Amino acid sequence: MRPFDPRVTPARADLAAKELYGRVAAPRYAEGRIYEIIAPQTPLRGEPEPDAPLATEALRGERVMVYDTNGEGWAWGQLVTDSYVGWLATNALAPPERPPTHKVAALRTFVFPGPSIKLPPLEALPFGAQLVVAETKDQMAVTPARGYVPAVHLAPIEHYARDFVAVAERFVGAPYLWGGKTILGLDCSGLLQVALAACDFACPRDSDMQEEALGMPVPVAEALADPRRGDLIFWKGHVAIIRDGASLIHANAFHMAVVIEPIAEAVERIRGSGSDISSIKRLPSTP
């Protein structure tokens, strides 16, 4: 039997999700309860410690199935969108209320306490965050809690971008952050996941998962001889997106940023660090 991936399997030494009964051995099993992320963004960590490494981030409006809380401000659960498992701060969670109606289409926007952009903002929301808009008044979207968001920064929840590469290009210059998913910092697989999600394309969180799940393989020599916009280049632990016949875009620790660079230059540099291309994948919807 293929072992379960602990990153996306809600099971640990002392507890497992009830739906895993009979498939995963555990001393006890728990029913999950759905919660909503109410913080603009919140870390998901492998351990219930504030200094534990960042595994990924959850954004406002995302749902998480919570199986356990430790009484010290941490909840253990599984994100609904990409199935990632880990610990989140309980103060970033609340029982869900109304389904979100809109999402943030700007790289970042502000929530104001009143209908004036001169007021000190209450918080900042990242690209992809979801929220409920109760009404739109004087070019401001108003939430049920009477937060005011510039309507021009939002899009209806059912609206999707058409070109995920163009979405990724908007993040050029963002700093590299392991596990990050916002303009404040993101990693290579986070950039790809955010860009594809903006186009309603389901995408796993980590690059090895993405390599296995996404697209159809194209022979490496063929793909490099005729690069197609939207093709994905994978190395062990890394992914880049081809922009055109000469360049790619990726978040990487060499530049510590999201950058556009020549394909040949990136391939040669990464080969020099000891890693060759493992595959090139083509998505069915790539233009």
Short mmCIF file of C-alpha atoms in Angstrom, two decimals:
data_model
loop_
_atom_site.label_atom_id
_atom_site.label_comp_id
_atom_site.label_asym_id
_atom_site.label_seq_id
_atom_site.Cartn_x
_atom_site.Cartn_y
_atom_site.Cartn_z
CA MET A 1 0.00 0.00 0.00
CA ARG A 2 1.30 3.44 -0.90
CA PRO A 3 2.06 5.40 2.29
CA PHE A 4 -0.07 8.42 3.06
CA ASP A 5 1.57 11.78 2.53
CA PRO A 6 1.63 13.42 5.99
CA ARG A 7 1.39 16.87 4.43
CA VAL A 8 -2.14 16.16 3.19
CA THR A 9 -3.27 13.38 5.54
CA PRO A 10 -4.99 14.46 8.79
CA ALA A 11 -3.29 11.86 10.96
CA ARG A 12 -0.65 12.05 13.65
CA ALA A 13 0.67 9.69 16.33
CA ASP A 14 -2.18 10.36 18.77
CA LEU A 15 -5.10 11.32 16.51
CA ALA A 16 -6.56 10.88 13.04
CA ALA A 17 -9.60 12.13 11.19
CA LYS A 18 -12.61 9.86 11.61
CA GLU A 19 -12.82 9.30 7.85
CA LEU A 20 -9.43 7.58 8.03
CA TYR A 21 -10.68 4.88 10.40
CA GLY A 22 -9.62 1.49 9.09
CA ARG A 23 -6.97 3.00 6.85
CA VAL A 24 -4.73 4.74 9.38
CA ALA A 25 -3.99 3.36 12.85
CA ALA A 26 -4.50 5.86 15.67
CA PRO A 27 -5.45 5.71 19.36
CA ARG A 28 -8.45 7.94 18.68
CA TYR A 29 -10.35 9.47 15.80
CA ALA A 30 -12.08 12.83 15.61
CA GLU A 31 -14.92 14.32 13.65
CA GLY A 32 -13.89 17.52 11.95
CA ARG A 33 -15.63 20.87 12.21
CA ILE A 34 -15.46 23.49 9.49
CA TYR A 35 -14.05 26.91 10.33
CA GLU A 36 -13.31 29.98 8.27
CA ILE A 37 -10.08 31.96 8.15
CA ILE A 38 -10.92 35.44 9.44
CA ALA A 39 -7.39 36.87 9.54
CA PRO A 40 -6.15 38.54 6.35
CA GLN A 41 -3.61 35.71 6.13
CA THR A 42 -2.39 33.26 8.72
CA PRO A 43 0.49 30.79 8.91
CA LEU A 44 -0.05 27.06 8.84
CA ARG A 45 2.80 25.38 10.70
CA GLY A 46 3.94 21.84 11.31
CA GLU A 47 4.05 22.36 15.08
CA PRO A 48 1.93 24.49 17.45
CA GLU A 49 4.72 26.98 18.03
CA PRO A 50 5.01 30.55 16.72
CA ASP A 51 8.60 29.96 15.64
CA ALA A 52 7.94 26.63 13.89
CA PRO A 53 8.77 26.70 10.15
CA LEU A 54 6.07 28.08 7.88
CA ALA A 55 4.49 25.28 5.83
CA THR A 56 2.00 27.43 3.92
CA GLU A 57 -0.42 30.28 4.45
CA ALA A 58 -4.22 30.38 4.56
CA LEU A 59 -6.02 33.47 3.33
CA ARG A 60 -9.17 35.25 4.50
CA GLY A 61 -12.29 33.30 3.56
CA GLU A 62 -10.61 29.91 3.18
CA ARG A 63 -12.20 26.98 4.98
CA VAL A 64 -10.36 24.58 7.25
CA MET A 65 -11.56 21.32 8.80
CA VAL A 66 -10.44 21.43 12.43
CA TYR A 67 -9.92 18.14 14.27
CA ASP A 68 -8.25 19.27 17.47
CA THR A 69 -7.30 22.25 19.61
CA ASN A 70 -4.60 22.21 22.25
CA GLY A 71 -6.02 24.80 24.64
CA GLU A 72 -2.99 27.02 24.09
CA GLY A 73 -4.23 28.97 21.10
CA TRP A 74 -3.63 26.42 18.34
CA ALA A 75 -5.96 24.36 16.16
CA TRP A 76 -4.93 21.33 14.12
CA GLY A 77 -6.73 20.75 10.87
CA GLN A 78 -6.78 20.47 7.10
CA LEU A 79 -7.29 23.24 4.56
CA VAL A 80 -10.24 22.48 2.30
CA THR A 81 -8.73 24.04 -0.83
CA ASP A 82 -5.46 22.09 -1.12
CA SER A 83 -5.78 19.54 1.74
CA TYR A 84 -2.66 20.77 3.54
CA VAL A 85 -2.53 19.73 7.21
CA GLY A 86 -1.05 21.66 10.10
CA TRP A 87 -1.51 23.99 13.03
CA LEU A 88 -3.17 27.42 12.83
CA ALA A 89 -3.78 30.08 15.45
CA THR A 90 -7.30 29.72 16.87
CA ASN A 91 -7.76 33.51 16.88
CA ALA A 92 -7.54 33.38 13.08
CA LEU A 93 -10.58 31.07 12.90
CA ALA A 94 -14.33 31.43 13.34
CA PRO A 95 -17.40 29.37 12.44
CA PRO A 96 -18.36 30.22 8.87
CA GLU A 97 -21.29 32.52 8.28
CA ARG A 98 -22.32 33.70 4.83
CA PRO A 99 -20.47 32.33 1.77
CA PRO A 100 -18.05 34.89 0.32
CA THR A 101 -19.36 37.00 -2.53
CA HIS A 102 -16.13 38.71 -3.63
CA LYS A 103 -12.38 38.24 -3.68
CA VAL A 104 -9.42 40.58 -3.70
CA ALA A 105 -8.17 41.16 -7.25
CA ALA A 106 -5.49 43.72 -6.33
CA LEU A 107 -2.15 42.52 -5.02
CA ARG A 108 -3.15 44.08 -1.71
CA THR A 109 -5.99 46.25 -0.48
CA PHE A 110 -7.11 47.96 2.71
CA VAL A 111 -10.18 47.66 4.89
CA PHE A 112 -11.19 51.07 6.27
CA PRO A 113 -13.44 51.70 9.29
CA GLY A 114 -15.57 54.14 7.33
CA PRO A 115 -16.27 55.40 3.81
CA SER A 116 -13.09 57.50 3.55
CA ILE A 117 -9.65 56.43 2.35
CA LYS A 118 -8.19 59.08 4.69
CA LEU A 119 -9.11 56.99 7.73
CA PRO A 120 -6.44 54.71 9.26
CA PRO A 121 -7.04 51.26 7.74
CA LEU A 122 -8.11 48.41 10.00
CA GLU A 123 -6.21 45.76 8.07
CA ALA A 124 -4.76 44.84 4.67
CA LEU A 125 -6.05 41.94 2.59
CA PRO A 126 -3.91 39.97 0.11
CA PHE A 127 -4.68 38.94 -3.46
CA GLY A 128 -7.12 36.01 -3.44
CA ALA A 129 -8.63 36.73 -0.02
CA GLN A 130 -12.40 36.23 0.01
CA LEU A 131 -15.03 38.31 1.78
CA VAL A 132 -18.72 39.10 1.92
CA VAL A 133 -19.91 42.38 0.41
CA ALA A 134 -23.24 43.50 1.82
CA GLU A 135 -23.56 46.58 -0.39
CA THR A 136 -21.57 48.91 -2.62
CA LYS A 137 -21.78 52.60 -1.84
CA ASP A 138 -19.82 55.49 -3.32
CA GLN A 139 -17.20 53.20 -4.88
CA MET A 140 -16.64 51.36 -1.60
CA ALA A 141 -17.66 47.79 -0.93
CA VAL A 142 -19.16 47.45 2.53
CA THR A 143 -18.83 44.24 4.54
CA PRO A 144 -21.42 43.04 7.09
CA ALA A 145 -19.04 44.22 9.84
CA ARG A 146 -19.06 47.71 8.26
CA GLY A 147 -15.58 47.50 6.83
CA TYR A 148 -15.05 49.59 3.70
CA VAL A 149 -12.93 48.24 0.84
CA PRO A 150 -12.24 50.03 -2.46
CA ALA A 151 -14.63 48.28 -4.84
CA VAL A 152 -12.14 48.59 -7.70
CA HIS A 153 -9.85 46.19 -5.81
CA LEU A 154 -12.46 43.41 -5.70
CA ALA A 155 -13.98 40.97 -8.18
CA PRO A 156 -17.09 38.78 -7.90
CA ILE A 157 -16.29 35.38 -6.43
CA GLU A 158 -17.28 33.68 -9.69
CA HIS A 159 -14.91 35.81 -11.79
CA TYR A 160 -11.65 34.19 -12.88
CA ALA A 161 -8.60 35.40 -14.76
CA ARG A 162 -7.84 33.79 -18.11
CA ASP A 163 -4.03 33.81 -18.19
CA PHE A 164 -2.29 32.40 -15.13
CA VAL A 165 1.11 33.50 -16.46
CA ALA A 166 -0.10 37.11 -16.50
CA VAL A 167 -1.24 36.67 -12.90
CA ALA A 168 2.22 35.39 -11.91
CA GLU A 169 3.86 38.32 -13.71
CA ARG A 170 2.04 40.72 -11.40
CA PHE A 171 4.14 39.38 -8.50
CA VAL A 172 7.52 40.27 -10.04
CA GLY A 173 9.66 41.85 -7.34
CA ALA A 174 7.84 40.22 -4.43
CA PRO A 175 10.32 38.84 -1.90
CA TYR A 176 10.96 35.12 -1.62
CA LEU A 177 9.43 33.52 1.47
CA TRP A 178 9.39 29.81 2.12
CA GLY A 179 5.72 28.82 2.50
CA GLY A 180 4.44 32.27 1.55
CA LYS A 181 1.47 33.00 -0.72
CA THR A 182 1.11 36.81 -0.82
CA ILE A 183 2.84 39.87 -2.24
CA LEU A 184 4.64 40.18 1.11
CA GLY A 185 6.50 36.97 0.27
CA LEU A 186 5.97 33.70 -1.54
CA ASP A 187 7.88 30.67 -2.75
CA CYS A 188 7.99 29.00 -6.17
CA SER A 189 5.11 26.61 -5.62
CA GLY A 190 3.09 29.26 -3.82
CA LEU A 191 3.41 31.56 -6.83
CA LEU A 192 2.18 28.80 -9.15
CA GLN A 193 -0.68 27.83 -6.84
CA VAL A 194 -1.89 31.42 -6.42
CA ALA A 195 -1.68 32.09 -10.16
CA LEU A 196 -3.56 28.92 -11.12
CA ALA A 197 -6.20 29.42 -8.41
CA ALA A 198 -6.92 32.86 -9.88
CA CYS A 199 -7.89 31.02 -13.08
CA ASP A 200 -10.02 28.38 -11.31
CA PHE A 201 -7.37 25.70 -11.80
CA ALA A 202 -6.92 23.37 -8.82
CA CYS A 203 -3.29 23.09 -7.80
CA PRO A 204 -1.52 21.22 -4.98
CA ARG A 205 0.71 23.21 -2.63
CA ASP A 206 4.26 21.85 -3.05
CA SER A 207 6.33 21.55 -6.22
CA ASP A 208 6.69 17.75 -6.04
CA MET A 209 2.90 17.42 -5.71
CA GLN A 210 2.46 19.85 -8.59
CA GLU A 211 4.87 17.93 -10.80
CA GLU A 212 2.93 14.73 -10.18
CA ALA A 213 -0.57 16.18 -10.54
CA LEU A 214 -0.42 18.91 -13.17
CA GLY A 215 -0.46 18.65 -16.95
CA MET A 216 1.08 16.24 -19.41
CA PRO A 217 4.82 15.65 -19.75
CA VAL A 218 6.60 17.10 -22.75
CA PRO A 219 10.08 15.80 -23.73
CA VAL A 220 12.57 18.20 -22.17
CA ALA A 221 14.62 18.73 -25.34
CA GLU A 222 11.48 19.37 -27.37
CA ALA A 223 10.04 21.80 -24.82
CA LEU A 224 13.28 23.77 -24.51
CA ALA A 225 13.63 23.94 -28.30
CA ASP A 226 10.10 25.35 -28.61
CA PRO A 227 9.11 26.88 -25.25
CA ARG A 228 5.39 27.46 -24.83
CA ARG A 229 3.85 30.11 -22.59
CA GLY A 230 2.43 28.35 -19.54
CA ASP A 231 4.67 25.29 -19.65
CA LEU A 232 6.00 24.35 -16.21
CA ILE A 233 9.66 23.46 -15.68
CA PHE A 234 10.35 21.26 -12.68
CA TRP A 235 13.55 20.54 -10.83
CA LYS A 236 13.78 18.69 -7.54
CA GLY A 237 12.16 21.09 -5.09
CA HIS A 238 11.57 23.88 -7.59
CA VAL A 239 9.18 25.00 -10.33
CA ALA A 240 9.25 27.82 -12.88
CA ILE A 241 6.69 29.06 -15.41
CA ILE A 242 7.66 29.70 -19.03
CA ARG A 243 6.55 33.16 -20.22
CA ASP A 244 7.57 33.00 -23.86
CA GLY A 245 10.21 31.55 -26.17
CA ALA A 246 13.08 33.02 -24.18
CA SER A 247 12.10 33.71 -20.57
CA LEU A 248 10.56 32.22 -17.46
CA ILE A 249 9.20 33.53 -14.18
CA HIS A 250 9.76 32.03 -10.75
CA ALA A 251 10.18 32.81 -7.08
CA ASN A 252 13.62 31.63 -6.08
CA ALA A 253 16.12 31.81 -3.25
CA PHE A 254 19.01 32.83 -5.55
CA HIS A 255 17.45 36.22 -6.26
CA MET A 256 15.33 36.09 -3.07
CA ALA A 257 12.46 37.41 -5.17
CA VAL A 258 10.02 36.67 -7.96
CA VAL A 259 11.96 37.38 -11.14
CA ILE A 260 11.81 37.05 -14.89
CA GLU A 261 15.00 35.69 -16.40
CA PRO A 262 16.20 33.97 -19.58
CA ILE A 263 15.34 30.27 -19.68
CA ALA A 264 18.86 29.23 -20.71
CA GLU A 265 20.45 31.30 -17.94
CA ALA A 266 18.19 29.82 -15.24
CA VAL A 267 18.64 26.25 -16.48
CA GLU A 268 22.42 26.63 -16.55
CA ARG A 269 22.61 28.24 -13.12
CA ILE A 270 20.43 25.60 -11.49
CA ARG A 271 22.38 22.83 -13.23
CA GLY A 272 25.54 24.38 -11.80
CA SER A 273 24.07 24.03 -8.33
CA GLY A 274 23.64 20.29 -8.96
CA SER A 275 20.07 19.99 -10.21
CA ASP A 276 18.90 19.09 -13.71
CA ILE A 277 15.38 19.50 -15.03
CA SER A 278 13.24 16.58 -13.87
CA SER A 279 10.29 17.26 -16.18
CA ILE A 280 8.42 19.84 -18.21
CA LYS A 281 4.63 19.71 -18.01
CA ARG A 282 2.00 21.29 -20.26
CA LEU A 283 -1.41 22.22 -18.90
CA PRO A 284 -4.46 21.45 -21.02
CA SER A 285 -5.70 25.04 -20.88
CA THR A 286 -2.38 26.64 -21.74
CA PRO A 287 -2.99 29.12 -24.60
#
